[in-house]
Coordinates of C-alpha atoms and ligand atoms in Angstrom, one line a residue:
M1 CA 0.0 0.0 0.0
T2 CA 1.5 3.4 -1.0
V3 CA 1.3 6.2 1.5
T4 CA 1.1 9.7 0.1
K5 CA 2.1 13.0 1.6
E6 CA -1.5 14.1 1.4
Q7 CA -2.6 11.3 3.6
V8 CA 0.1 12.2 6.1
L9 CA -0.9 15.9 6.1
A10 CA -4.6 14.9 6.5
A11 CA -3.7 12.9 9.6
L12 CA -1.6 15.8 10.9
A13 CA -4.6 18.1 10.4
R14 CA -6.2 16.4 13.4
V15 CA -3.3 17.2 15.6
P16 CA -3.6 20.6 17.4
S17 CA -0.5 22.7 18.1
P18 CA -0.3 24.3 21.6
D19 CA -2.4 27.3 20.6
G20 CA -5.0 25.1 19.0
T21 CA -4.1 25.6 15.3
A22 CA -4.1 22.4 13.3
L23 CA -0.5 21.3 12.8
P24 CA -0.2 21.8 9.0
N25 CA -1.3 25.5 9.5
A26 CA 1.0 26.2 12.4
R27 CA 4.0 27.1 10.2
V28 CA 6.4 24.7 11.9
L29 CA 6.3 21.8 9.5
S30 CA 9.3 20.9 7.4
D31 CA 8.9 19.0 4.1
V32 CA 7.2 15.7 4.8
V33 CA 9.2 13.0 3.2
V34 CA 7.5 9.7 2.6
S35 CA 9.6 6.8 1.4
D36 CA 8.6 3.2 1.2
G37 CA 6.1 3.4 4.1
K38 CA 8.5 5.4 6.2
V39 CA 7.6 9.0 7.1
F40 CA 10.1 11.7 8.2
F41 CA 9.6 15.4 9.0
S42 CA 10.5 17.9 11.6
L43 CA 8.7 20.6 13.6
T44 CA 10.8 23.7 13.9
V45 CA 9.6 25.8 16.8
D46 CA 10.7 28.7 19.0
A47 CA 13.2 27.5 21.6
A48 CA 11.2 29.1 24.4
T49 CA 8.1 27.0 23.5
V50 CA 9.8 23.6 23.2
K51 CA 8.2 22.1 26.3
A52 CA 4.7 22.8 25.0
W53 CA 5.6 21.2 21.7
E54 CA 6.9 17.9 23.0
P55 CA 3.4 16.4 23.4
V56 CA 2.5 17.6 20.0
R57 CA 5.5 15.8 18.5
D58 CA 4.3 12.6 20.2
A59 CA 0.8 13.1 19.0
A60 CA 2.0 13.8 15.4
E61 CA 4.1 10.6 15.4
K62 CA 1.1 8.6 16.7
A63 CA -1.3 10.2 14.1
V64 CA 1.1 9.4 11.2
R65 CA 1.7 5.8 12.4
S66 CA -2.1 5.3 12.3
V67 CA -2.2 6.0 8.6
P68 CA -2.7 2.7 6.8
G69 CA 0.5 1.6 5.1
V70 CA 2.9 3.6 7.3
Q71 CA 5.6 1.4 8.8
S72 CA 7.4 4.0 10.8
A73 CA 7.2 7.7 11.5
L74 CA 10.1 9.8 12.7
V75 CA 9.2 13.3 13.8
A76 CA 12.0 15.5 15.2
L77 CA 11.4 18.6 17.2
T78 CA 14.0 21.2 16.4
A79 CA 14.3 24.6 18.0
E80 CA 15.3 27.8 16.3
R81 CA 18.6 28.9 17.6
S82 CA 18.5 32.1 19.6
P83 CA 20.0 35.2 17.9
G84 CA 23.7 35.7 18.3
A85 CA 24.7 32.1 18.4
A86 CA 27.8 31.0 16.5
A87 CA 26.2 29.3 13.6
R88 CA 23.0 29.7 11.8
G89 CA 20.6 26.8 11.5
P90 CA 18.3 24.9 13.8
Q91 CA 19.3 23.0 16.9
P92 CA 17.7 20.0 18.5
A93 CA 15.1 20.8 21.0
H94 CA 16.6 19.3 24.0
V95 CA 19.8 21.2 23.5
A96 CA 18.1 24.6 23.0
A97 CA 15.7 23.9 25.8
Q98 CA 18.5 23.6 28.4
P99 CA 19.0 26.6 30.7
Q100 CA 21.1 29.4 29.4
R101 CA 24.8 28.2 29.1
A102 CA 28.0 30.0 28.2
A103 CA 28.1 31.3 24.6
H104 CA 31.0 29.1 23.4
P105 CA 29.8 26.9 20.6
A106 CA 31.4 23.8 22.2
D107 CA 29.0 24.1 25.1
K108 CA 26.2 23.4 22.7
F109 CA 27.4 19.9 22.0
Q110 CA 24.9 17.2 22.2
P111 CA 25.3 14.7 25.1
G112 CA 27.1 11.5 24.1
I113 CA 25.3 8.6 22.6
P114 CA 24.6 5.9 25.2
G115 CA 26.9 2.9 24.7
V116 CA 29.2 4.8 22.3
D117 CA 32.6 5.7 23.8
A118 CA 33.8 8.1 21.1
V119 CA 32.5 9.7 18.0
I120 CA 35.0 10.9 15.4
A121 CA 34.4 12.7 12.1
V122 CA 36.1 12.2 8.8
A123 CA 35.8 15.5 7.0
S124 CA 37.2 17.4 4.1
G125 CA 37.1 21.0 3.0
K126 CA 36.4 19.9 -0.6
G127 CA 34.3 17.2 -2.2
G128 CA 35.6 14.2 -4.0
V129 CA 39.0 14.0 -2.2
G130 CA 38.3 10.4 -1.0
K131 CA 36.8 11.2 2.3
S132 CA 34.3 8.3 2.3
T133 CA 36.9 5.8 1.1
T134 CA 39.2 6.9 3.8
A135 CA 36.4 6.8 6.4
V136 CA 35.5 3.3 5.5
N137 CA 39.0 2.0 5.5
L138 CA 39.9 3.9 8.7
A139 CA 36.8 2.3 10.4
L140 CA 38.0 -1.1 9.2
G141 CA 41.5 -0.4 10.4
L142 CA 40.1 0.5 13.9
R143 CA 38.1 -2.8 13.7
D144 CA 41.4 -4.6 13.1
L145 CA 42.8 -3.0 16.2
G146 CA 40.2 -4.9 18.1
L147 CA 37.6 -2.2 18.6
K148 CA 33.9 -2.4 18.0
V149 CA 33.3 0.2 15.4
G150 CA 30.2 1.9 13.9
M151 CA 29.9 4.1 10.9
L152 CA 27.3 6.9 10.4
D153 CA 26.9 8.4 7.0
A154 CA 26.2 12.1 7.7
D155 CA 26.3 13.0 4.1
I156 CA 22.5 13.4 3.7
Y157 CA 22.7 14.8 0.2
G158 CA 25.1 12.3 -1.2
P159 CA 25.2 9.2 1.0
S160 CA 28.1 6.9 0.0
L161 CA 28.1 4.1 2.5
P162 CA 25.4 2.0 0.7
K163 CA 27.8 1.8 -2.3
L164 CA 31.1 1.6 -0.5
L165 CA 29.9 -1.2 1.7
A166 CA 27.6 -2.8 -1.0
I167 CA 24.6 -2.5 1.3
K168 CA 21.2 -2.9 -0.4
E169 CA 19.0 -4.1 2.4
K170 CA 16.8 -1.7 4.5
P171 CA 17.2 -1.5 8.2
E172 CA 14.5 -3.2 10.3
T173 CA 12.5 -1.1 12.7
I174 CA 12.3 -2.1 16.3
G175 CA 9.0 -1.3 18.1
G176 CA 8.0 1.1 15.3
T177 CA 10.4 3.9 16.1
R178 CA 13.9 2.7 16.5
L179 CA 16.0 1.4 13.6
K180 CA 18.4 -1.5 13.6
P181 CA 21.7 -0.6 11.9
I182 CA 23.1 -2.9 9.2
Q183 CA 26.2 -5.1 10.0
R184 CA 28.9 -5.3 7.3
Y185 CA 32.5 -6.4 7.6
G186 CA 32.1 -6.3 11.4
L187 CA 31.0 -2.6 11.3
T188 CA 27.7 -1.4 12.6
V189 CA 26.4 1.0 9.8
M190 CA 23.7 3.5 9.3
S191 CA 23.1 5.8 6.3
I192 CA 20.1 7.8 5.1
G193 CA 20.8 6.0 1.8
F194 CA 19.4 2.8 3.4
L195 CA 16.1 4.5 3.8
I196 CA 15.8 6.4 0.6
D197 CA 16.0 5.1 -2.9
E198 CA 19.0 6.4 -4.9
E199 CA 16.6 7.9 -7.5
T200 CA 14.7 9.9 -4.9
P201 CA 15.6 13.6 -5.2
M202 CA 17.2 14.9 -2.1
I203 CA 15.0 17.9 -1.6
W204 CA 15.6 18.1 2.1
R205 CA 15.4 21.4 3.8
G206 CA 17.8 22.5 6.5
P207 CA 15.7 21.3 9.4
M208 CA 15.1 18.0 7.7
V209 CA 18.8 17.4 7.3
M210 CA 19.4 18.2 11.0
S211 CA 16.6 16.0 12.1
A212 CA 17.8 13.2 10.0
I213 CA 21.2 13.4 11.6
T214 CA 19.6 13.6 15.1
Q215 CA 17.5 10.6 14.3
M216 CA 20.4 8.5 13.0
L217 CA 22.3 9.3 16.1
R218 CA 19.5 8.9 18.7
E219 CA 16.9 6.6 17.2
V220 CA 19.2 3.9 15.9
E221 CA 20.1 0.9 18.1
W222 CA 23.8 1.4 17.9
G223 CA 24.5 -1.0 20.7
K224 CA 27.9 -0.8 22.4
L225 CA 30.6 0.8 20.3
D226 CA 34.2 1.8 21.1
I227 CA 34.2 4.2 18.2
M228 CA 31.7 5.7 15.8
V229 CA 33.3 7.0 12.6
V230 CA 31.1 9.7 11.0
D231 CA 31.5 10.4 7.2
M232 CA 30.8 14.1 7.1
P233 CA 29.4 16.0 4.1
P234 CA 32.1 17.8 2.2
G235 CA 32.7 21.5 2.8
T236 CA 33.0 24.0 5.6
G237 CA 29.8 26.0 5.3
D238 CA 27.1 26.6 7.8
A239 CA 25.6 23.2 7.3
Q240 CA 28.8 21.5 8.1
L241 CA 29.5 23.7 11.1
T242 CA 26.1 23.0 12.5
M243 CA 26.6 19.3 11.9
A244 CA 30.0 19.5 13.7
Q245 CA 28.0 20.8 16.6
Q246 CA 25.1 18.4 16.3
V247 CA 27.3 15.3 16.6
P248 CA 29.1 14.9 20.0
L249 CA 32.5 14.7 18.5
K250 CA 35.7 13.6 20.3
G251 CA 37.8 14.5 17.3
A252 CA 38.1 15.0 13.6
V253 CA 40.3 13.6 10.8
I254 CA 40.7 15.8 7.8
V255 CA 41.3 14.3 4.4
S256 CA 43.0 16.3 1.7
T257 CA 44.6 15.7 -1.7
P258 CA 48.1 17.3 -2.1
Q259 CA 47.1 20.1 -4.5
D260 CA 47.2 23.7 -3.2
L261 CA 43.6 24.3 -3.8
A262 CA 42.5 21.2 -1.8
L263 CA 44.9 22.3 0.9
I264 CA 43.3 25.7 1.2
D265 CA 40.0 23.9 1.8
A266 CA 41.6 21.5 4.3
R267 CA 42.9 24.5 6.2
R268 CA 39.3 25.7 6.4
G269 CA 38.3 22.3 7.7
V270 CA 40.8 22.4 10.4
S271 CA 39.8 25.9 11.5
M272 CA 36.1 24.9 11.4
F273 CA 36.7 22.1 14.0
K274 CA 38.9 24.3 16.1
R275 CA 36.2 26.9 16.1
V276 CA 33.7 24.4 17.6
N277 CA 36.4 23.1 20.0
V278 CA 36.7 19.6 18.4
P279 CA 40.3 18.4 18.5
V280 CA 41.7 17.8 15.1
L281 CA 43.2 14.3 15.3
G282 CA 45.2 14.8 12.1
V283 CA 45.4 15.1 8.4
V284 CA 45.5 12.3 5.8
E285 CA 46.9 13.0 2.4
N286 CA 44.9 10.9 -0.1
M287 CA 45.9 10.3 -3.7
S288 CA 49.3 11.4 -2.4
Y289 CA 51.3 9.8 -5.2
F290 CA 50.4 7.6 -8.2
L291 CA 51.3 3.9 -8.1
C292 CA 51.2 2.4 -11.6
P293 CA 49.0 -0.7 -11.3
S294 CA 51.0 -2.6 -13.9
C295 CA 54.6 -1.7 -13.2
G296 CA 54.4 -0.5 -9.6
T297 CA 56.4 2.7 -10.5
R298 CA 55.6 5.6 -8.3
S299 CA 55.0 9.1 -9.7
D300 CA 54.4 12.2 -7.7
I301 CA 51.8 13.6 -10.1
F302 CA 50.6 16.2 -7.7
A303 CA 53.1 18.0 -5.5
H304 CA 53.2 15.2 -3.1
G305 CA 53.7 16.0 0.6
G306 CA 51.6 19.2 0.6
A307 CA 49.3 17.9 3.3
R308 CA 52.2 16.8 5.6
H309 CA 53.6 20.3 5.3
E310 CA 50.3 21.9 5.8
A311 CA 49.6 19.8 8.9
E312 CA 53.0 20.9 10.4
R313 CA 52.1 24.5 9.6
L314 CA 48.8 24.2 11.3
G315 CA 50.2 22.3 14.3
V316 CA 48.1 19.2 13.8
P317 CA 49.3 15.6 13.5
F318 CA 50.0 14.1 10.1
L319 CA 48.4 10.7 9.9
G320 CA 49.7 9.3 6.6
E321 CA 49.8 9.1 2.8
V322 CA 47.5 7.0 0.8
P323 CA 48.5 6.5 -2.8
L324 CA 46.3 7.0 -5.8
H325 CA 45.9 3.4 -6.9
M326 CA 43.5 1.6 -9.2
T327 CA 42.9 -1.2 -6.7
I328 CA 41.7 1.3 -4.1
R329 CA 39.2 2.8 -6.6
E330 CA 38.0 -0.4 -8.0
K331 CA 37.6 -2.1 -4.6
S332 CA 36.1 1.0 -3.0
D333 CA 33.5 1.5 -5.7
A334 CA 32.6 -2.2 -5.8
G335 CA 31.8 -2.1 -2.1
L336 CA 34.8 -4.2 -1.3
P337 CA 37.0 -1.9 0.8
V338 CA 40.7 -2.9 0.7
V339 CA 41.2 -3.2 4.4
A340 CA 38.4 -5.8 4.5
T341 CA 39.0 -7.6 1.3
V342 CA 42.8 -7.3 0.6
P343 CA 44.0 -7.2 4.2
D344 CA 47.6 -8.2 3.2
S345 CA 48.0 -5.4 0.7
E346 CA 50.3 -2.4 1.2
H347 CA 47.2 -0.2 1.0
A348 CA 45.5 -2.0 3.8
R349 CA 48.7 -1.6 5.9
I350 CA 48.7 2.1 5.3
Y351 CA 45.1 2.5 6.4
R352 CA 45.7 0.3 9.5
D353 CA 48.7 2.5 10.3
I354 CA 46.5 5.6 10.0
A355 CA 43.9 3.9 12.3
S356 CA 46.6 3.3 15.0
K357 CA 47.7 6.9 14.8
V358 CA 44.1 8.1 15.1
L359 CA 43.6 5.9 18.1
A360 CA 46.8 7.1 19.7
Q361 CA 45.6 10.7 19.2
L362 CA 42.3 9.8 20.8
K363 CA 43.9 8.1 23.8
G364 CA 46.4 10.7 24.7
G365 CA 47.4 13.1 22.0
A366 CA 45.3 15.9 20.6
G367 CA 42.2 14.9 22.7
G368 CA 43.9 15.8 25.9
K369 CA 41.3 16.1 28.7
T370 CA 38.5 15.2 26.4
A371 CA 40.1 12.0 25.1
P372 CA 37.9 9.0 25.7
R373 CA 39.0 6.1 27.7
I374 CA 39.3 3.3 25.2
V375 CA 40.5 0.0 26.4
I376 CA 41.6 -2.4 23.8
E377 CA 41.0 -6.0 24.8
A378 CA 43.8 -8.3 24.1
Ligands
ATP1 N1 43.5 6.6 -2.8 C1 42.7 6.4 -3.8 N2 43.1 5.8 -5.0 C2 42.3 5.7 -6.0 N3 41.0 6.1 -6.1 C3 40.5 6.7 -4.9 C4 41.3 6.9 -3.8 N4 40.6 7.4 -2.8 C5 39.4 7.6 -3.3 N5 39.3 7.2 -4.6 C6 38.2 7.2 -5.5 O1 37.8 8.6 -5.7 C7 36.4 8.7 -5.9 C8 35.9 9.7 -4.8 O2 36.2 9.1 -3.5 P1 35.1 9.2 -2.3 O3 33.8 9.0 -2.8 O4 35.7 8.5 -1.2 O5 35.3 10.8 -2.1 P2 34.5 11.8 -1.1 O6 35.5 12.8 -0.7 O7 33.8 11.1 -0.1 O8 33.5 12.4 -2.2 P3 32.2 13.2 -1.9 O9 32.7 14.6 -1.6 O10 31.4 13.1 -3.2 O11 31.5 12.6 -0.7 C9 35.9 7.3 -5.7 O12 35.6 6.8 -7.0 C10 36.9 6.6 -5.0 O13 36.9 5.2 -5.3
MG2 MG1 31.7 10.9 0.3

């Protein structure tokens, strides 16, 4: 049975907002996204009125779930940020509803995710530099260090994890509201791409994007994880800054290619995380040099070493160089990441080495006081 947006709106018309206005007329509703029996939308309200809206959110979820054909409904309550805050864009209700706190953006971080020891972001200033490929292989490298690792695809507009991990199945829902993440190569994985068909246009509005992230963090049964690796959307604009604040990050890894232009963007990435008080765990130089797949000859087609130099200049650790190699591309795009499928290769070794450095940074390096206590079981 196909559910339409009109049916959802009709059900919402029976839900009154705190002042009695029917919900669709209360000017708080984001786009309503209906996909495969799953319904998502958010209510963006004034931070001061959040308490009054909480029962409305519940009622809206119940009303939508009662529409025939609806399998699950996820409704997020987001509060408009108060004027003068560091970044534009909405905030989750429970953060904004807290009593007034200091103005530093780091103080607006979400609380941690129960059961998850540390969340780290893999980010890049620029798109297409191999951030998702690095994130997946880094996660697998951390897995090889004996950690229980999860991956969250925060790239709502261009989710990559379904492809990079060859995941076609849809997550099951638990009790109608919570989602069960997918297991692949020993990783616990969630991506908006699992819920939405590739062909569906991504016409999410700002609040929708934020609520989708909040839901993927909070309404997914992540279970117990030592580390969650978040594949961030590319760029350093407001959306990324807000996201860096939305996710309770213990650190960030910046991926860059060696060219000057990419490095300028990487620098912006480093300063974005510094601005929100997230320790930069280091910089990875991807596509650092070219390794000929047939003869093995190495050529520094870009000015190799730029990221190492830049990391030194910025005073952040340099985590390693990944060559531009056909195997990495082919395996990555086929959903067979090298660390999982060619573990004895030089490439896998490089990624595992990067993973060890990231872990060392988390345990004692850049994280300092905020570093998580991670115990590796022998
Ligand atoms: N070291 C590498 N050697 C060869 N190919 C690579 C390497 N790293 C990434 N690629 C390839 O480059 C392309 C872009 O990589 P990827 O999707 O990981 O980048 P991204 O930064 O996440 O991109 P986006 O900004 O679109 O999210 C992919 O086809 C991937 O297989
Ligand atoms: Mg990507």
